[in-house]
Short mmCIF file of C-alpha atoms (C1' of nucleotides) in Angstrom, two decimals:
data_model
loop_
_atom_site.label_atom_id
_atom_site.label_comp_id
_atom_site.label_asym_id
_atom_site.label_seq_id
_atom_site.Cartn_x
_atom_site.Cartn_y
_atom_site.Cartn_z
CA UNK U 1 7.47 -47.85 33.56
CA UNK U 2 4.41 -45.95 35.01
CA UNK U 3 5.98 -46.81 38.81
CA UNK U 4 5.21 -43.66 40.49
CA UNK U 5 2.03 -42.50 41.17
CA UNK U 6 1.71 -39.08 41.52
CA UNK U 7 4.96 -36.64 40.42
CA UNK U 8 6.73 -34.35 43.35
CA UNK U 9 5.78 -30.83 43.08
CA UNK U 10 7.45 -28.16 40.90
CA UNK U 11 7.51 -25.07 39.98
CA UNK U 12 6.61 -24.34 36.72
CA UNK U 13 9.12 -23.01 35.29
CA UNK U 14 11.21 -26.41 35.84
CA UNK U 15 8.18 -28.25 34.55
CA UNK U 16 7.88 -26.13 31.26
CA UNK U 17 12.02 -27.43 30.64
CA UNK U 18 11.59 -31.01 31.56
CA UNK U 19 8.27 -31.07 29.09
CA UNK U 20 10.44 -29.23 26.29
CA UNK U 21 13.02 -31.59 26.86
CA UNK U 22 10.72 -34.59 26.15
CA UNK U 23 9.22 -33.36 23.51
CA UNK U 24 12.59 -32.58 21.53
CA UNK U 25 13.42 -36.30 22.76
CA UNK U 26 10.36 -38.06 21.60
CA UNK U 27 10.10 -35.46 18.24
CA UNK U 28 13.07 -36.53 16.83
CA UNK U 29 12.99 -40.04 17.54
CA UNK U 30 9.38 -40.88 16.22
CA UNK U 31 8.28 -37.51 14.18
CA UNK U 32 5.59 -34.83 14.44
CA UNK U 33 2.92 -37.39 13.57
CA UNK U 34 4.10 -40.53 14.93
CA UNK U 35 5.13 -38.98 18.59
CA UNK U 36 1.79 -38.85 20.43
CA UNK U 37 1.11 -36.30 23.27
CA UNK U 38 0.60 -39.17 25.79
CA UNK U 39 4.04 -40.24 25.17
CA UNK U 40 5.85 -37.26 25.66
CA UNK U 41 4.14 -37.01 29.01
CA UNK U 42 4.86 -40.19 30.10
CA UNK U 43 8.85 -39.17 29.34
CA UNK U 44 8.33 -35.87 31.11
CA UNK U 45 7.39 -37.67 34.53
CA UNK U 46 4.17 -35.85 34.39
CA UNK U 47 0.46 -36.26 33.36
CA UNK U 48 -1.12 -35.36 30.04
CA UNK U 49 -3.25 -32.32 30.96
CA UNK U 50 -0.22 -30.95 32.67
CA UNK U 51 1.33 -30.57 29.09
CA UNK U 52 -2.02 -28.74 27.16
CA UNK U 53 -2.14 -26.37 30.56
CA UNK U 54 1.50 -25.33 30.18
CA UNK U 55 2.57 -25.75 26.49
CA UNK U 56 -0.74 -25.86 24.51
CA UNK U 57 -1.19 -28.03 21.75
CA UNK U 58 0.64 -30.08 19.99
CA UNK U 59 1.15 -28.16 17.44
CA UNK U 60 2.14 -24.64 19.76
CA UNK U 61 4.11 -27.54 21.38
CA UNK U 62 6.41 -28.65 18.13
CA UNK U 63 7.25 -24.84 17.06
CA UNK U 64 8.13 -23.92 20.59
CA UNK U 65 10.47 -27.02 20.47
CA UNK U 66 11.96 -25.39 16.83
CA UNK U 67 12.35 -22.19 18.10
CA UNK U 68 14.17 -22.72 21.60
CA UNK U 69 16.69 -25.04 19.89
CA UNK U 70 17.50 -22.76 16.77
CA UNK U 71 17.50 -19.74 18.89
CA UNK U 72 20.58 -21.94 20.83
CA UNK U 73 22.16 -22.98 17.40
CA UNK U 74 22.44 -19.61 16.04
CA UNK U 75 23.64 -17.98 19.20
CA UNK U 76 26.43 -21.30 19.79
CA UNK U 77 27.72 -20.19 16.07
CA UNK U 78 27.25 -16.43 16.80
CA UNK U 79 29.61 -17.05 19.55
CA UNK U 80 32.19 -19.32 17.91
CA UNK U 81 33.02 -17.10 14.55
CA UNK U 82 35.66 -14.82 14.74
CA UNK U 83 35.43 -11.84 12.85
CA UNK U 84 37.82 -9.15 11.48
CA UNK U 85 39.68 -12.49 10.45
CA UNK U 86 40.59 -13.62 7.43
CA UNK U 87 37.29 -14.91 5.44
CA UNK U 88 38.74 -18.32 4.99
CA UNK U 89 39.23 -18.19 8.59
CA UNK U 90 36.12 -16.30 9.43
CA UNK U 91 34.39 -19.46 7.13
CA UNK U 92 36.90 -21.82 9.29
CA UNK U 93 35.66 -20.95 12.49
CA UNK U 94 31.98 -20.51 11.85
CA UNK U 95 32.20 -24.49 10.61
CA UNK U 96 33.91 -25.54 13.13
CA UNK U 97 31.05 -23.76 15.19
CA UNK U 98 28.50 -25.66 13.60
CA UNK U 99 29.52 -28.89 13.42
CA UNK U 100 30.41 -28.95 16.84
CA UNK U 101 27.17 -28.06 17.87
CA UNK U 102 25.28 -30.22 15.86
CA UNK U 103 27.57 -33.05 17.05
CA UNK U 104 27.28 -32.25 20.48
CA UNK U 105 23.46 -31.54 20.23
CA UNK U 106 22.12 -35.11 17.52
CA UNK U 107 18.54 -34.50 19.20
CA UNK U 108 18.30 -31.29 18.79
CA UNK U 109 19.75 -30.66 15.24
CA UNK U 110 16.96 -33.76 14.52
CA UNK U 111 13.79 -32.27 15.97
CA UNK U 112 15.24 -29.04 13.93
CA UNK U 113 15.95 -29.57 10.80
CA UNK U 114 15.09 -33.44 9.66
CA UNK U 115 11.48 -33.12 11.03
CA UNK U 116 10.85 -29.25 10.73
CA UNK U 117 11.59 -29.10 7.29
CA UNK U 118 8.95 -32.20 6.05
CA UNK U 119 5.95 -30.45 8.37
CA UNK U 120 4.84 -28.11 5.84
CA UNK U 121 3.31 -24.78 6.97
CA UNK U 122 3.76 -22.80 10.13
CA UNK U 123 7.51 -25.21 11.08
CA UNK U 124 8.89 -24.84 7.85
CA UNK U 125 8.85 -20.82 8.59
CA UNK U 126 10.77 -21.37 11.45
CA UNK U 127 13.25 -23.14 9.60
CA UNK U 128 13.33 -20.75 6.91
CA UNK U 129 13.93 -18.06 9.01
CA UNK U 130 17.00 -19.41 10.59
CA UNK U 131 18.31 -20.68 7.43
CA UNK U 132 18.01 -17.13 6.00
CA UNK U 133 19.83 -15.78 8.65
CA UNK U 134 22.40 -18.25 8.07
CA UNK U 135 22.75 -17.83 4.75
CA UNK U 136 23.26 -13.73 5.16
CA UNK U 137 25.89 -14.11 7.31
CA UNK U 138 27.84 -16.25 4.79
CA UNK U 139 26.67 -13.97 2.21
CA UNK U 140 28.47 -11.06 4.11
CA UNK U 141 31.32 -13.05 4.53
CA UNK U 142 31.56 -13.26 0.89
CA UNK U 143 30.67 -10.05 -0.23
CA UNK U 144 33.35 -8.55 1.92
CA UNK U 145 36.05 -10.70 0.11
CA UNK U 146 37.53 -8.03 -1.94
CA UNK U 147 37.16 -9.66 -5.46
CA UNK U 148 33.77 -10.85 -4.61
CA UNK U 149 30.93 -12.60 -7.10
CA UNK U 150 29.94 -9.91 -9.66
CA UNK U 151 26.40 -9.98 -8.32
CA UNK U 152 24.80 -9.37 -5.18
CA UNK U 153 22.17 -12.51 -5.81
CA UNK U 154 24.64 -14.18 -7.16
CA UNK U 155 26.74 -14.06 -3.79
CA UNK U 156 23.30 -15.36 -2.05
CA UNK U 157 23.20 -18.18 -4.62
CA UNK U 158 26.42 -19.58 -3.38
CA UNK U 159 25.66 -18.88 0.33
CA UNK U 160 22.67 -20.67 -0.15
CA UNK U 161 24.78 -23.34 -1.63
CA UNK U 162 27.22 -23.75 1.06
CA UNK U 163 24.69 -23.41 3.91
CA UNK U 164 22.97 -25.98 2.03
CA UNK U 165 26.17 -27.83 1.46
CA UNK U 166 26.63 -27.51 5.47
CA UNK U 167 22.81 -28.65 6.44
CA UNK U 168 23.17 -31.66 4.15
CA UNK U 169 27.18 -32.58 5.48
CA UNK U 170 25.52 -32.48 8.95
CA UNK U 171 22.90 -35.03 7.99
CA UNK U 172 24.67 -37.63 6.31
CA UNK U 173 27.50 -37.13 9.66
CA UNK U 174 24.12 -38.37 11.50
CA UNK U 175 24.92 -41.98 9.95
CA UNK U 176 28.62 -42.05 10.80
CA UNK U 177 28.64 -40.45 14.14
CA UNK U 178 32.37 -42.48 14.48
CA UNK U 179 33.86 -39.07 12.13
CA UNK U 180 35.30 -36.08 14.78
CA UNK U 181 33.81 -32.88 14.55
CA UNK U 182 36.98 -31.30 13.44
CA UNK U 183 37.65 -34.06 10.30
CA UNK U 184 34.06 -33.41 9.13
CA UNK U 185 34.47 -29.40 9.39
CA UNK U 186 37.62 -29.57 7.49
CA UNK U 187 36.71 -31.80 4.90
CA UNK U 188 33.98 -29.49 3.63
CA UNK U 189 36.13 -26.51 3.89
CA UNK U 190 38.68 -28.19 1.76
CA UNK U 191 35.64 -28.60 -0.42
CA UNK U 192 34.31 -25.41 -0.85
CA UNK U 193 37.08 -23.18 -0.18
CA UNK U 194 39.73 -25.71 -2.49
CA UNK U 195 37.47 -27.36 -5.19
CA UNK U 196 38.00 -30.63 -6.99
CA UNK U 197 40.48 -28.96 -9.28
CA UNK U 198 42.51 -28.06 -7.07
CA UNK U 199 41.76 -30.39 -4.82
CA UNK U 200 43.06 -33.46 -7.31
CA UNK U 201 46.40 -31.56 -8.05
CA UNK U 202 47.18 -31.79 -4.24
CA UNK U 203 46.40 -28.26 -3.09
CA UNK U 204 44.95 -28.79 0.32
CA UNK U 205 43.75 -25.80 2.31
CA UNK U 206 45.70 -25.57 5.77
CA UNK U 207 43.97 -24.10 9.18
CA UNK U 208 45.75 -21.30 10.36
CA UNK U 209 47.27 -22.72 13.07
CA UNK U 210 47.83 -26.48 13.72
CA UNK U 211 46.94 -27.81 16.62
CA UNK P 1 -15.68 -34.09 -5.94
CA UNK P 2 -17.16 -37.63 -5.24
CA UNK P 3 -19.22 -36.78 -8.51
CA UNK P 4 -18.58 -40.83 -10.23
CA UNK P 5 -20.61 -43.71 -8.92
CA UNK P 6 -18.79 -46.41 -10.54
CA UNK P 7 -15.09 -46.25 -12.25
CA UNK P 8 -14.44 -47.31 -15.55
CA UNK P 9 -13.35 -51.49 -15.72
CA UNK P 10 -9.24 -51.43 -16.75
CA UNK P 11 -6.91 -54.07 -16.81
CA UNK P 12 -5.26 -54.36 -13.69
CA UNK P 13 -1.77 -53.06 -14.34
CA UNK P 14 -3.07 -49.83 -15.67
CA UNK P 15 -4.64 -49.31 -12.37
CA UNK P 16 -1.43 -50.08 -10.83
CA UNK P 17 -0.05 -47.62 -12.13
CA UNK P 18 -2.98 -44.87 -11.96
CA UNK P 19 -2.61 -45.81 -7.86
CA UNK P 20 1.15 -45.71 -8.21
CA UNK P 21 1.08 -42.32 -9.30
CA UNK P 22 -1.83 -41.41 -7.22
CA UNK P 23 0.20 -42.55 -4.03
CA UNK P 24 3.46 -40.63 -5.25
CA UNK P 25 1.34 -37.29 -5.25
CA UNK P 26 -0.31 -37.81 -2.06
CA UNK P 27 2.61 -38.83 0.12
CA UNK P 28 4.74 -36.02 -1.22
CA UNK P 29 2.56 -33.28 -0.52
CA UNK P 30 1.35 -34.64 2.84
CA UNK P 31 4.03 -36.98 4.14
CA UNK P 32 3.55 -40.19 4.94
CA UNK P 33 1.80 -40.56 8.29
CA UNK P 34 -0.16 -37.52 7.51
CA UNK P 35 -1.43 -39.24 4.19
CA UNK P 36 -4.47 -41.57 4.34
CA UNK P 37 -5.41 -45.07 2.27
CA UNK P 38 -9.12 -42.91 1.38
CA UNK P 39 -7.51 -39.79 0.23
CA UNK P 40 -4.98 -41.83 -1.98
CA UNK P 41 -7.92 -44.12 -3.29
CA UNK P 42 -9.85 -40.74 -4.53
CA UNK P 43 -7.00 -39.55 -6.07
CA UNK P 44 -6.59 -42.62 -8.02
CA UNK P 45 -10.19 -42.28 -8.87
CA UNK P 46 -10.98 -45.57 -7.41
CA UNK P 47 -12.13 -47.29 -3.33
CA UNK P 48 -10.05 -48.44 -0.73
CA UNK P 49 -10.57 -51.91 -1.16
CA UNK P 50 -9.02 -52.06 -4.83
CA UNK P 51 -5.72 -50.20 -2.85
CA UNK P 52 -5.53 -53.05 -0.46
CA UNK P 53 -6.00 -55.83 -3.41
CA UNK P 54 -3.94 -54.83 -5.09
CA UNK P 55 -0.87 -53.14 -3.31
CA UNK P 56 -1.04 -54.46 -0.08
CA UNK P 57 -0.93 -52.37 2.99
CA UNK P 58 0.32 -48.85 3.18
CA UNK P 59 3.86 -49.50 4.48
CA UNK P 60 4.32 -51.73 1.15
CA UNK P 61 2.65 -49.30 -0.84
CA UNK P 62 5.00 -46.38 0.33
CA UNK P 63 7.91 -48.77 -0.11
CA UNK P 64 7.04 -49.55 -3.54
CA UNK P 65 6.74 -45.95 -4.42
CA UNK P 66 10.08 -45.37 -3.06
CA UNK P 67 11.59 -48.36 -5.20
CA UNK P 68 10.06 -47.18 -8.33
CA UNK P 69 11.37 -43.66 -8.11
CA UNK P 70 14.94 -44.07 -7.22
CA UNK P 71 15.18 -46.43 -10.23
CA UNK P 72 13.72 -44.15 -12.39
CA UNK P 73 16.01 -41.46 -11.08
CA UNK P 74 19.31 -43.49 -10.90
CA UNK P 75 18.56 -44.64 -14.86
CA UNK P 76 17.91 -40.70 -16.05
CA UNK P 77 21.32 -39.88 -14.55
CA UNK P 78 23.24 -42.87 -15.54
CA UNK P 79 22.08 -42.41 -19.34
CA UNK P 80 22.58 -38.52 -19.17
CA UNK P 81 26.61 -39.01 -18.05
CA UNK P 82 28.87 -39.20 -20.53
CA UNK P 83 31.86 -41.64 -20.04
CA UNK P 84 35.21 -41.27 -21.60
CA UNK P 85 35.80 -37.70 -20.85
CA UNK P 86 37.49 -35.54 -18.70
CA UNK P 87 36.72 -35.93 -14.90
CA UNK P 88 35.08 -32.14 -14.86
CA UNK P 89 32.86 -32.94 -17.90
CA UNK P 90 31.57 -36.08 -16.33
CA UNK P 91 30.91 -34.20 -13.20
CA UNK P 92 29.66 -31.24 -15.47
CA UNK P 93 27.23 -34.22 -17.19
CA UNK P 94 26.15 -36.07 -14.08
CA UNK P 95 25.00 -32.58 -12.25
CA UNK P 96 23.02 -31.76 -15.75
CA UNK P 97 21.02 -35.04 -15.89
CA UNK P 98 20.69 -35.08 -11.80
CA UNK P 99 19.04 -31.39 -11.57
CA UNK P 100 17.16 -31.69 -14.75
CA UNK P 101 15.40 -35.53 -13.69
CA UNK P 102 15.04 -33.39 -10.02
CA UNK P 103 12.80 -30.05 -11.83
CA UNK P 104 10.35 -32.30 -13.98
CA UNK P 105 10.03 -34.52 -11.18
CA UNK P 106 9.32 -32.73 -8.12
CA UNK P 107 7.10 -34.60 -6.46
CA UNK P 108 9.03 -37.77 -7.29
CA UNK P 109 11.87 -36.06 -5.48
CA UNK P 110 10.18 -35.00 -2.59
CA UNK P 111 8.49 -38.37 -1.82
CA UNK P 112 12.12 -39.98 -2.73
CA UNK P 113 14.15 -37.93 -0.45
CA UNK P 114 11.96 -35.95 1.71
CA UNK P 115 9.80 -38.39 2.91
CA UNK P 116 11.67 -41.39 2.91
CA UNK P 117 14.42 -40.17 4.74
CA UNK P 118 12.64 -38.97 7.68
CA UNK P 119 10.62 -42.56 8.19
CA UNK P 120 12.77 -44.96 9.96
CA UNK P 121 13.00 -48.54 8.91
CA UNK P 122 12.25 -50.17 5.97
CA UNK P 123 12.07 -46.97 3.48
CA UNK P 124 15.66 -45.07 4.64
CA UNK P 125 16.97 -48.45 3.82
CA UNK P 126 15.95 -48.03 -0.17
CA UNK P 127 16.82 -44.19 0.51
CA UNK P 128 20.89 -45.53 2.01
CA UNK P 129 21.10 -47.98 -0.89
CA UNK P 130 20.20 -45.33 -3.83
CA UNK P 131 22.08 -42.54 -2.71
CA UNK P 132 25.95 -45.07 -1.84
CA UNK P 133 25.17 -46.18 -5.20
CA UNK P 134 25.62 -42.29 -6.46
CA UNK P 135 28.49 -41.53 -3.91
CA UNK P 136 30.14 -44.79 -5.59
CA UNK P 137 29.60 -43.13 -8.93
CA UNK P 138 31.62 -39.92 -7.80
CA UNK P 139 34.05 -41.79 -5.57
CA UNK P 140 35.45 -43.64 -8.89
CA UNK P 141 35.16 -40.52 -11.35
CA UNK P 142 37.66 -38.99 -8.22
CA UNK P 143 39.77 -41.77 -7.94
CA UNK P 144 40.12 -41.65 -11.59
CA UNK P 145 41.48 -38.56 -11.67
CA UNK P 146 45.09 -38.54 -11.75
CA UNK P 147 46.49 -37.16 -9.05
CA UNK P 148 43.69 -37.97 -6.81
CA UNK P 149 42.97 -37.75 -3.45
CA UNK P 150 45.65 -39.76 -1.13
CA UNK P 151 43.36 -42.43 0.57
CA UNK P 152 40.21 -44.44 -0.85
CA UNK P 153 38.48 -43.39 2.08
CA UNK P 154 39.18 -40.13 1.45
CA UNK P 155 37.44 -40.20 -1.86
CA UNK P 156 34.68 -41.84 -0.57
CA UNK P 157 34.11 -39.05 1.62
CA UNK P 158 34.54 -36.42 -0.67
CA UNK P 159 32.12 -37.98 -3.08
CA UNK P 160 29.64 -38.54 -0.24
CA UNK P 161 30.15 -34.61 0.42
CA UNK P 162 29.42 -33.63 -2.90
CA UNK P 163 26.51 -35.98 -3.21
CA UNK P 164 24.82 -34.59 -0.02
CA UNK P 165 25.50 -30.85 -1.61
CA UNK P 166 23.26 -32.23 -4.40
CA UNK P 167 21.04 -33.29 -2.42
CA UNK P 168 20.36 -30.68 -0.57
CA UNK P 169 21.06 -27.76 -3.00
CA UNK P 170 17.90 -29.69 -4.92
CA UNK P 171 16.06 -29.33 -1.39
CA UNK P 172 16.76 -25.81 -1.84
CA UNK P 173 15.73 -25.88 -5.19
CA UNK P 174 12.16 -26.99 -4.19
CA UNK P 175 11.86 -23.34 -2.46
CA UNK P 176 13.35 -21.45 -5.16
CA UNK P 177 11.46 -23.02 -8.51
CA UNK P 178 12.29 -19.79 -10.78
CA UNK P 179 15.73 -20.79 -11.22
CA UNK P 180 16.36 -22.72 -14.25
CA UNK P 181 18.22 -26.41 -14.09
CA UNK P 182 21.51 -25.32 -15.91
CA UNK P 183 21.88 -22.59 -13.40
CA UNK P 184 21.55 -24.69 -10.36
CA UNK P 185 23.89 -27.42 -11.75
CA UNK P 186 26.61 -24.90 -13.36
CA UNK P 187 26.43 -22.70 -9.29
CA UNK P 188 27.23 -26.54 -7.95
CA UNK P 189 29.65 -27.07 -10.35
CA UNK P 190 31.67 -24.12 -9.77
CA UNK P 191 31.51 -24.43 -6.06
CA UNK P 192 33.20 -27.67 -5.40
CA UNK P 193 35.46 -27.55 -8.65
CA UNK P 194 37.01 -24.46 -8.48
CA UNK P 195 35.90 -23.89 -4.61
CA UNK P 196 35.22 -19.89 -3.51
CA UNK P 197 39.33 -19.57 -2.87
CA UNK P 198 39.38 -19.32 -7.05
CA UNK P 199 35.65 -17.72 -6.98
CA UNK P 200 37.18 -15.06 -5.33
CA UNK P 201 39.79 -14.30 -7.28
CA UNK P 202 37.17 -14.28 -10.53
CA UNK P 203 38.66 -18.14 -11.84
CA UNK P 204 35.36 -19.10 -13.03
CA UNK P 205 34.28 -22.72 -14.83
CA UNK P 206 33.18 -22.80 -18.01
CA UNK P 207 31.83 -25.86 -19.71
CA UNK P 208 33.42 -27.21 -22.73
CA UNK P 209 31.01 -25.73 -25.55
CA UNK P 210 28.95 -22.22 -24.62
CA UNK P 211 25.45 -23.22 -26.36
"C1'" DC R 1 -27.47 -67.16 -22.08
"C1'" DC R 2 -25.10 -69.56 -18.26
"C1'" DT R 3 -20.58 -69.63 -15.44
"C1'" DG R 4 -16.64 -68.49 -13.62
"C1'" DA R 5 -13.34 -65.00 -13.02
"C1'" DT R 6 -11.88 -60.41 -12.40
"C1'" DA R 7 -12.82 -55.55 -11.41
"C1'" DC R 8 -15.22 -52.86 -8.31
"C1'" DC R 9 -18.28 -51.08 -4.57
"C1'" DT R 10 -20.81 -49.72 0.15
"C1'" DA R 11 -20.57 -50.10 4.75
"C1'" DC R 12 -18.84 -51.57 8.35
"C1'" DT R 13 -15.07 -52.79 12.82
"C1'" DC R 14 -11.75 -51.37 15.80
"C1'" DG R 15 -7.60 -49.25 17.62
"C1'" DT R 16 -5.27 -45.08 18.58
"C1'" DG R 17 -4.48 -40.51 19.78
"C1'" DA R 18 -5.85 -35.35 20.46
"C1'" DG R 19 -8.05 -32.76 23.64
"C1'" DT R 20 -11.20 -32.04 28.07
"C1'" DA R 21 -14.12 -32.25 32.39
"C1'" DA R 22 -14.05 -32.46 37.01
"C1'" DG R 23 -11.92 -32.92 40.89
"C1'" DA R 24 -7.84 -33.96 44.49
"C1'" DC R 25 -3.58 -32.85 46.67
"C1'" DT R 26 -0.13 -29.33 48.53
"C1'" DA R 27 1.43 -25.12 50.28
"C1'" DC R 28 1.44 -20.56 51.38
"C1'" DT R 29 -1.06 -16.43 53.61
"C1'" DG R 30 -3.74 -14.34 56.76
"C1'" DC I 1 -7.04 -23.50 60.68
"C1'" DA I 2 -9.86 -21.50 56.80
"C1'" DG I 3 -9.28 -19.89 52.11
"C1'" DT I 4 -7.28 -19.55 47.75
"C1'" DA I 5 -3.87 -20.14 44.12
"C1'" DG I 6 -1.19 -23.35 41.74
"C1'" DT I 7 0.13 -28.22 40.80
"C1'" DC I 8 -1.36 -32.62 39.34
"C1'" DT I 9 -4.44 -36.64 38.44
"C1'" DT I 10 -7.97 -40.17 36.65
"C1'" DA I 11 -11.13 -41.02 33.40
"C1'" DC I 12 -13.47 -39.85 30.01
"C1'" DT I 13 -15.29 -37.99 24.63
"C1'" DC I 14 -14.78 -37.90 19.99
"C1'" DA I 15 -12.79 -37.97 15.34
"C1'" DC I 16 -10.10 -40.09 12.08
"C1'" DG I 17 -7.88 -43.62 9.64
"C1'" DA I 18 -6.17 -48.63 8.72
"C1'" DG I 19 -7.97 -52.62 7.26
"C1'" DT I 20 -12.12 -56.05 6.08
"C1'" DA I 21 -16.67 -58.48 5.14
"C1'" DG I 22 -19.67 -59.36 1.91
"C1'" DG I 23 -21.87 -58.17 -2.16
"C1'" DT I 24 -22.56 -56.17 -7.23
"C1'" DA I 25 -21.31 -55.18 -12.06
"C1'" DT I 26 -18.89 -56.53 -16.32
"C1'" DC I 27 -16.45 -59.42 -19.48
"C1'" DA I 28 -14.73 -63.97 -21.86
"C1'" DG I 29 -15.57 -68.28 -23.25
"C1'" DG I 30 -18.56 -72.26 -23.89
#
DNA sequence: CCTGATACCTACTCGTGAGTAAGACTACTG
DNA sequence: CAGTAGTCTTACTCACGAGTAGGTATCAGG
């Protein structure tokens, strides 16, 4: 496609988006290794020094990518939860939250978590850092239910669990994008809210209020 | 460490296997791409040549690994279940052999699940067929269950749930190697049997015999 | 002790991709 | 219409890794 010869002038501001927007493209379609810096230049309209002058290298490049689109995960759930709710409809909410964003946001959720978390050193921090937070705000939600989990740990163990549970649920919805948001959300708060046992007697958990 | 000048003449399926296990350790600590033929022919204490001779090229190698350990896997869990029971203490079996093949095989697991689920292609395909033939597993132990679930599909999904909470609660795992097995699988076990709605309340799973 | 056959090696070719040098175009500012 | 700051390019260097050519050591049977 190389048609155009030399790219119309921008500020760089606009230029330092349109790069980070081709590199979360071409990151989660091909992978840290396999995505090559010419590449991602050639889908950001611009040349290749252009990205080592404004972004660094590839490496500074990839983390960059990780943090700008956690930073707008966390802050899409942040926004979604509703608290001094119930916590089965604080747990609602926040799910609902997620899913939605991941659903709405493939690319990113891709570059984030399916390729951050097999790059071992500095990106897996990243991660880990946004999973942690994660995982203490369901650990809150928990802790505040007043016949919590005897332990404090343990309470971390099953946030862990479910954030895990969440993470994972998100991934395999990746192979059968045909599933709403709001079927997949429910399903795995039926799961973890519910149970199996309760689950196979025909308790279902009901949203609040239907819709 | 290039200390030997010449290896030691074996048979050749011994060295298939020496390069077998050679290539497992390599590609789960550095990933595929990131992995080289020369670093996984000093491994295997042998040269590059012998690699290509015998295994073919490193797409067929890495596909080969992949074949070998999901096998290996999916016969440890299918011997450790125990049929003819109740549906919680095949669950309750399943989870033990599942997290106890996953912490003394590590690497296995990583170069199973990690790797070969972030490599398009040929190796997610081994990946998709392992893990539906788990989900099927857990969709019929549901199903079983009396009053199960309304639809198939439903089950299906369920199963697929609780298989990807596995999955990724042994991801977790990876990060977290103090815990023992029977903790990890009992946590699981509680959470999507009983669900946090009974957690809460202190309703708590207990296997059939306290050892 | 010759003769395959099989295990094994050193030493290359060759493509690809990260990162850079050196300069050209545009636009504002005096 | 300089001069200078910021945008953008072509055209390299250089390392690393997949895959191979061509040869050497060791064993098994005659």
């Amino acid at each position: 496609m190389r048609t155009e010869g030399r790219a119309k002038r921008l500020p760089r501001a606009v230029r330092e988006r349109q790069i980070m927007d081709a590199a979360v493209d071409v990151f989660s379609r091909l992978g840290f290794h396999a995505a090559s810096m010419d590449e991602i230049s050639e889908v950001a309209g611009i040349s290749k020094p252009m990205l080592y002058a404004y972004l660094g290298s590839k490496e500074e490049l990839f983390a960059t990518c990780i943090r700008r689109e956690a930073t707008r995960m966390m802050e899409a759930i942040a926004t979604g939860v509703e608290p001094d709710q119930e916590p089965d409809v604080q747990l609602w909410s926040g799910l609902r939250a997620f899913f939605g964003f991941v659903g709405e946001n493939r690319t990113s959720w891709m570059v984030l978590h399916r390729q951050a978390s097999t790059q071992g050193g500095p990106f897996a921090v990243e991660l880990t850092d946004m999973r942690s937070r994660a995982v203490s705000l369901v650990a809150a939600l928990l802790t505040q239910s007043t016949k919590a989990p005897a332990t404090k740990l343990e309470a971390e163990s099953l946030a862990a669990a479910l954030v895990g549970a969440g993470e994972s649920l998100a991934e395999w919805w990746l192979d059968h994008p045909e599933e709403p948001a709001g079927v997949v959300a429910a399903r795995l708060m039926n799961l973890v809210w519910m149970g199996f046992g309760d689950l196979v007697d025909g308790n279902v958990w009901h949203p609040p209020s239907r819709r």
